[in-house]
Amino acid sequence: MGDAWQRIGRVIASEFSDIGDLEQATRLVVRLVLAGLLGGLLGLEREWHQKPAGLRTHMLVAMGAALFVLVSQHSGVSPNDMSRVVQGLVAGVGFLGAGTILKSEGDTRIQGLTTAAGIWLTAAIGMAVGLGREATAMISTGLALLVLVAVPACFAGLLRLTGRRPVPEESREDAQA
């Protein structure tokens, strides 16, 4: 009976042996945490504006995208095959983002475009982190926050300078969000 338990123990240990060494484990944790944090920054901005896809959604999208490319890298996927992983992610996340876009019947307003674009960009940032392009991901996150925060403020200032009236908030999501 003791031999059976030893064999069971070896099988269980082999099932958790996908991380070969401490460096690889550290790299995996750092990349997943960074992806979650960067996605969280974008999600926090969306949460602040009470948009449907907020903090948790953006964190999960970024971490999921990073995990897809990390697992593929650790499995020995060739660079050519990695492009297929990226293509699948882009298509899948595009489908997820499409679910956030709403058009009311008989209305010309479309809502959710900024949220959908944010989810798409968050996945790209997660992929960049997963591929080891942390600096690129951080710069992209900073630029995205600039677009989400500074552009609406500049637009509102421009409207005040020109004396034009803004479009009511309920009929536009993207200028305010």
CSV table of N, CA, C and O in Angstrom, one decimal, residues 42-100:
chain,number,residue,atom,x,y,z
A,42,LEU,N,-6.6,50.6,-16.3
A,42,LEU,CA,-7.7,51.0,-17.3
A,42,LEU,C,-9.1,50.7,-16.8
A,42,LEU,O,-10.0,51.5,-17.0
A,43,GLY,N,-9.2,49.6,-16.1
A,43,GLY,CA,-10.5,49.2,-15.5
A,43,GLY,C,-11.0,50.2,-14.5
A,43,GLY,O,-12.1,50.5,-14.3
A,44,LEU,N,-10.0,50.7,-13.7
A,44,LEU,CA,-10.3,51.7,-12.6
A,44,LEU,C,-10.9,53.0,-13.2
A,44,LEU,O,-11.9,53.5,-12.7
A,45,GLU,N,-10.3,53.4,-14.3
A,45,GLU,CA,-10.9,54.6,-15.0
A,45,GLU,C,-12.3,54.3,-15.5
A,45,GLU,O,-13.2,55.2,-15.3
A,46,ARG,N,-12.5,53.2,-16.0
A,46,ARG,CA,-13.9,52.8,-16.5
A,46,ARG,C,-14.9,52.7,-15.4
A,46,ARG,O,-16.0,53.1,-15.5
A,47,GLU,N,-14.4,52.1,-14.3
A,47,GLU,CA,-15.2,52.0,-13.1
A,47,GLU,C,-15.6,53.3,-12.5
A,47,GLU,O,-16.7,53.6,-12.1
A,48,TRP,N,-14.6,54.2,-12.5
A,48,TRP,CA,-14.8,55.6,-12.0
A,48,TRP,C,-16.0,56.3,-12.8
A,48,TRP,O,-16.7,57.0,-12.2
A,49,HIS,N,-16.1,56.0,-14.1
A,49,HIS,CA,-17.1,56.6,-14.9
A,49,HIS,C,-18.4,55.7,-15.0
A,49,HIS,O,-19.2,55.9,-15.8
A,50,GLN,N,-18.4,54.7,-14.1
A,50,GLN,CA,-19.5,53.8,-14.0
A,50,GLN,C,-19.9,53.1,-15.3
A,50,GLN,O,-21.1,53.0,-15.7
A,51,LYS,N,-18.9,52.6,-16.0
A,51,LYS,CA,-19.2,51.9,-17.2
A,51,LYS,C,-19.3,50.4,-16.9
A,51,LYS,O,-18.8,49.9,-15.9
A,52,PRO,N,-20.0,49.7,-17.8
A,52,PRO,CA,-20.3,48.3,-17.5
A,52,PRO,C,-19.0,47.4,-17.3
A,52,PRO,O,-19.0,46.5,-16.5
A,53,ALA,N,-18.0,47.6,-18.1
A,53,ALA,CA,-16.8,46.7,-17.9
A,53,ALA,C,-15.8,47.6,-17.1
A,53,ALA,O,-15.3,48.6,-17.6
A,54,GLY,N,-15.6,47.2,-15.9
A,54,GLY,CA,-14.7,48.0,-15.0
A,54,GLY,C,-13.5,47.3,-14.6
A,54,GLY,O,-12.8,46.6,-15.4
A,55,LEU,N,-13.1,47.5,-13.4
A,55,LEU,CA,-11.9,47.0,-12.8
A,55,LEU,C,-11.6,45.5,-13.0
A,55,LEU,O,-10.6,45.1,-13.6
A,56,ARG,N,-12.5,44.7,-12.5
A,56,ARG,CA,-12.3,43.3,-12.5
A,56,ARG,C,-12.3,42.8,-14.0
A,56,ARG,O,-11.5,41.9,-14.3
A,57,THR,N,-13.2,43.3,-14.8
A,57,THR,CA,-13.2,42.8,-16.2
A,57,THR,C,-11.9,43.1,-16.9
A,57,THR,O,-11.3,42.2,-17.5
A,58,HIS,N,-11.4,44.3,-16.8
A,58,HIS,CA,-10.1,44.7,-17.4
A,58,HIS,C,-8.9,43.9,-16.8
A,58,HIS,O,-8.0,43.5,-17.6
A,59,MET,N,-8.9,43.7,-15.5
A,59,MET,CA,-7.9,42.9,-14.9
A,59,MET,C,-7.9,41.4,-15.5
A,59,MET,O,-6.8,40.9,-15.8
A,60,LEU,N,-9.1,40.8,-15.5
A,60,LEU,CA,-9.2,39.5,-16.0
A,60,LEU,C,-8.8,39.3,-17.5
A,60,LEU,O,-8.2,38.4,-17.9
A,61,VAL,N,-9.2,40.3,-18.3
A,61,VAL,CA,-8.9,40.3,-19.7
A,61,VAL,C,-7.4,40.4,-19.9
A,61,VAL,O,-6.8,39.6,-20.7
A,62,ALA,N,-6.7,41.3,-19.2
A,62,ALA,CA,-5.3,41.4,-19.3
A,62,ALA,C,-4.5,40.2,-18.9
A,62,ALA,O,-3.6,39.7,-19.5
A,63,MET,N,-5.0,39.6,-17.7
A,63,MET,CA,-4.3,38.4,-17.2
A,63,MET,C,-4.6,37.2,-18.1
A,63,MET,O,-3.7,36.4,-18.3
A,64,GLY,N,-5.8,37.1,-18.6
A,64,GLY,CA,-6.1,36.0,-19.5
A,64,GLY,C,-5.3,36.1,-20.8
A,64,GLY,O,-4.8,35.0,-21.2
A,65,ALA,N,-5.1,37.2,-21.3
A,65,ALA,CA,-4.3,37.4,-22.6
A,65,ALA,C,-2.9,37.0,-22.3
A,65,ALA,O,-2.2,36.3,-23.1
A,66,ALA,N,-2.4,37.5,-21.1
A,66,ALA,CA,-1.0,37.2,-20.8
A,66,ALA,C,-0.8,35.7,-20.6
A,66,ALA,O,0.2,35.1,-21.0
A,67,LEU,N,-1.8,35.1,-19.9
A,67,LEU,CA,-1.7,33.6,-19.6
A,67,LEU,C,-1.7,32.8,-20.9
A,67,LEU,O,-1.0,31.8,-21.1
A,68,PHE,N,-2.6,33.2,-21.9
A,68,PHE,CA,-2.6,32.5,-23.2
A,68,PHE,C,-1.2,32.5,-23.8
A,68,PHE,O,-0.8,31.4,-24.3
A,69,VAL,N,-0.6,33.6,-23.9
A,69,VAL,CA,0.7,33.6,-24.5
A,69,VAL,C,1.8,33.0,-23.7
A,69,VAL,O,2.7,32.4,-24.2
A,70,LEU,N,1.7,33.1,-22.4
A,70,LEU,CA,2.7,32.5,-21.5
A,70,LEU,C,2.7,31.0,-21.6
A,70,LEU,O,3.7,30.3,-21.7
A,71,VAL,N,1.5,30.4,-21.5
A,71,VAL,CA,1.3,29.0,-21.6
A,71,VAL,C,1.8,28.5,-23.0
A,71,VAL,O,2.5,27.5,-23.1
A,72,SER,N,1.5,29.3,-24.0
A,72,SER,CA,2.0,28.9,-25.4
A,72,SER,C,3.5,28.9,-25.4
A,72,SER,O,4.2,28.0,-26.0
A,73,GLN,N,4.1,30.0,-24.9
A,73,GLN,CA,5.6,30.1,-24.8
A,73,GLN,C,6.2,28.9,-24.1
A,73,GLN,O,7.2,28.3,-24.5
A,74,HIS,N,5.7,28.6,-22.9
A,74,HIS,CA,6.2,27.5,-22.1
A,74,HIS,C,6.0,26.1,-22.7
A,74,HIS,O,6.7,25.2,-22.3
A,75,SER,N,5.0,26.0,-23.6
A,75,SER,CA,4.8,24.8,-24.3
A,75,SER,C,5.7,24.6,-25.5
A,75,SER,O,5.6,23.6,-26.2
A,76,GLY,N,6.5,25.6,-25.8
A,76,GLY,CA,7.4,25.5,-26.9
A,76,GLY,C,6.8,25.8,-28.3
A,76,GLY,O,7.3,25.3,-29.3
A,77,VAL,N,5.8,26.6,-28.3
A,77,VAL,CA,5.1,27.0,-29.5
A,77,VAL,C,6.1,27.8,-30.4
A,77,VAL,O,6.8,28.7,-29.8
A,78,SER,N,6.2,27.6,-31.6
A,78,SER,CA,7.1,28.3,-32.5
A,78,SER,C,6.5,29.7,-32.7
A,78,SER,O,5.4,30.0,-32.5
A,79,PRO,N,7.4,30.7,-33.1
A,79,PRO,CA,6.9,32.0,-33.4
A,79,PRO,C,5.8,32.1,-34.4
A,79,PRO,O,4.9,32.9,-34.3
A,80,ASN,N,5.9,31.2,-35.4
A,80,ASN,CA,4.8,31.2,-36.4
A,80,ASN,C,3.5,30.7,-35.8
A,80,ASN,O,2.4,31.3,-36.1
A,81,ASP,N,3.5,29.8,-34.9
A,81,ASP,CA,2.3,29.3,-34.2
A,81,ASP,C,1.8,30.3,-33.2
A,81,ASP,O,0.7,30.4,-32.9
A,82,MET,N,2.8,31.1,-32.6
A,82,MET,CA,2.4,32.1,-31.7
A,82,MET,C,1.5,33.2,-32.3
A,82,MET,O,0.6,33.7,-31.7
A,83,SER,N,1.7,33.4,-33.6
A,83,SER,CA,0.8,34.3,-34.3
A,83,SER,C,-0.6,33.8,-34.4
A,83,SER,O,-1.5,34.6,-34.3
A,84,ARG,N,-0.8,32.5,-34.4
A,84,ARG,CA,-2.1,32.0,-34.4
A,84,ARG,C,-2.8,32.2,-33.0
A,84,ARG,O,-4.0,32.4,-32.9
A,85,VAL,N,-2.0,32.1,-32.0
A,85,VAL,CA,-2.5,32.3,-30.6
A,85,VAL,C,-2.9,33.8,-30.5
A,85,VAL,O,-4.0,34.1,-30.0
A,86,VAL,N,-2.1,34.7,-31.0
A,86,VAL,CA,-2.5,36.1,-31.0
A,86,VAL,C,-3.7,36.4,-31.8
A,86,VAL,O,-4.6,37.1,-31.4
A,87,GLN,N,-3.8,35.8,-33.0
A,87,GLN,CA,-5.0,35.9,-33.9
A,87,GLN,C,-6.2,35.5,-33.1
A,87,GLN,O,-7.3,36.1,-33.2
A,88,GLY,N,-6.1,34.3,-32.5
A,88,GLY,CA,-7.3,33.8,-31.7
A,88,GLY,C,-7.7,34.7,-30.6
A,88,GLY,O,-8.9,35.0,-30.3
A,89,LEU,N,-6.7,35.3,-29.9
A,89,LEU,CA,-7.0,36.2,-28.8
A,89,LEU,C,-7.7,37.5,-29.4
A,89,LEU,O,-8.7,38.0,-28.8
A,90,VAL,N,-7.2,38.0,-30.4
A,90,VAL,CA,-7.7,39.3,-31.0
A,90,VAL,C,-9.2,39.0,-31.4
A,90,VAL,O,-10.1,39.8,-31.1
A,91,ALA,N,-9.4,37.9,-32.1
A,91,ALA,CA,-10.8,37.6,-32.5
A,91,ALA,C,-11.7,37.3,-31.3
A,91,ALA,O,-12.8,37.9,-31.2
A,92,GLY,N,-11.2,36.6,-30.3
A,92,GLY,CA,-12.1,36.3,-29.1
A,92,GLY,C,-12.4,37.5,-28.3
A,92,GLY,O,-13.5,37.7,-27.9
A,93,VAL,N,-11.4,38.4,-28.1
A,93,VAL,CA,-11.6,39.6,-27.4
A,93,VAL,C,-12.5,40.6,-28.2
A,93,VAL,O,-13.3,41.3,-27.6
A,94,GLY,N,-12.4,40.6,-29.5
A,94,GLY,CA,-13.2,41.4,-30.3
A,94,GLY,C,-14.7,41.0,-30.1
A,94,GLY,O,-15.6,41.8,-30.0
A,95,PHE,N,-14.9,39.7,-30.0
A,95,PHE,CA,-16.3,39.2,-29.7
A,95,PHE,C,-16.8,39.6,-28.4
A,95,PHE,O,-17.9,40.0,-28.2
A,96,LEU,N,-15.9,39.5,-27.4
A,96,LEU,CA,-16.2,40.0,-26.0
A,96,LEU,C,-16.6,41.5,-26.0
A,96,LEU,O,-17.6,41.9,-25.4
A,97,GLY,N,-15.7,42.3,-26.7
A,97,GLY,CA,-16.0,43.7,-26.8
A,97,GLY,C,-17.3,44.0,-27.5
A,97,GLY,O,-18.0,44.9,-27.2
A,98,ALA,N,-17.6,43.2,-28.5
A,98,ALA,CA,-18.8,43.4,-29.3
A,98,ALA,C,-20.1,43.3,-28.4
A,98,ALA,O,-21.1,44.0,-28.6
A,99,GLY,N,-19.9,42.5,-27.4
A,99,GLY,CA,-21.0,42.3,-26.4
A,99,GLY,C,-21.3,43.6,-25.6
A,99,GLY,O,-22.4,43.7,-25.0
A,100,THR,N,-20.4,44.5,-25.5
A,100,THR,CA,-20.6,45.7,-24.8
A,100,THR,C,-21.2,46.8,-25.6
A,100,THR,O,-21.6,47.9,-25.0
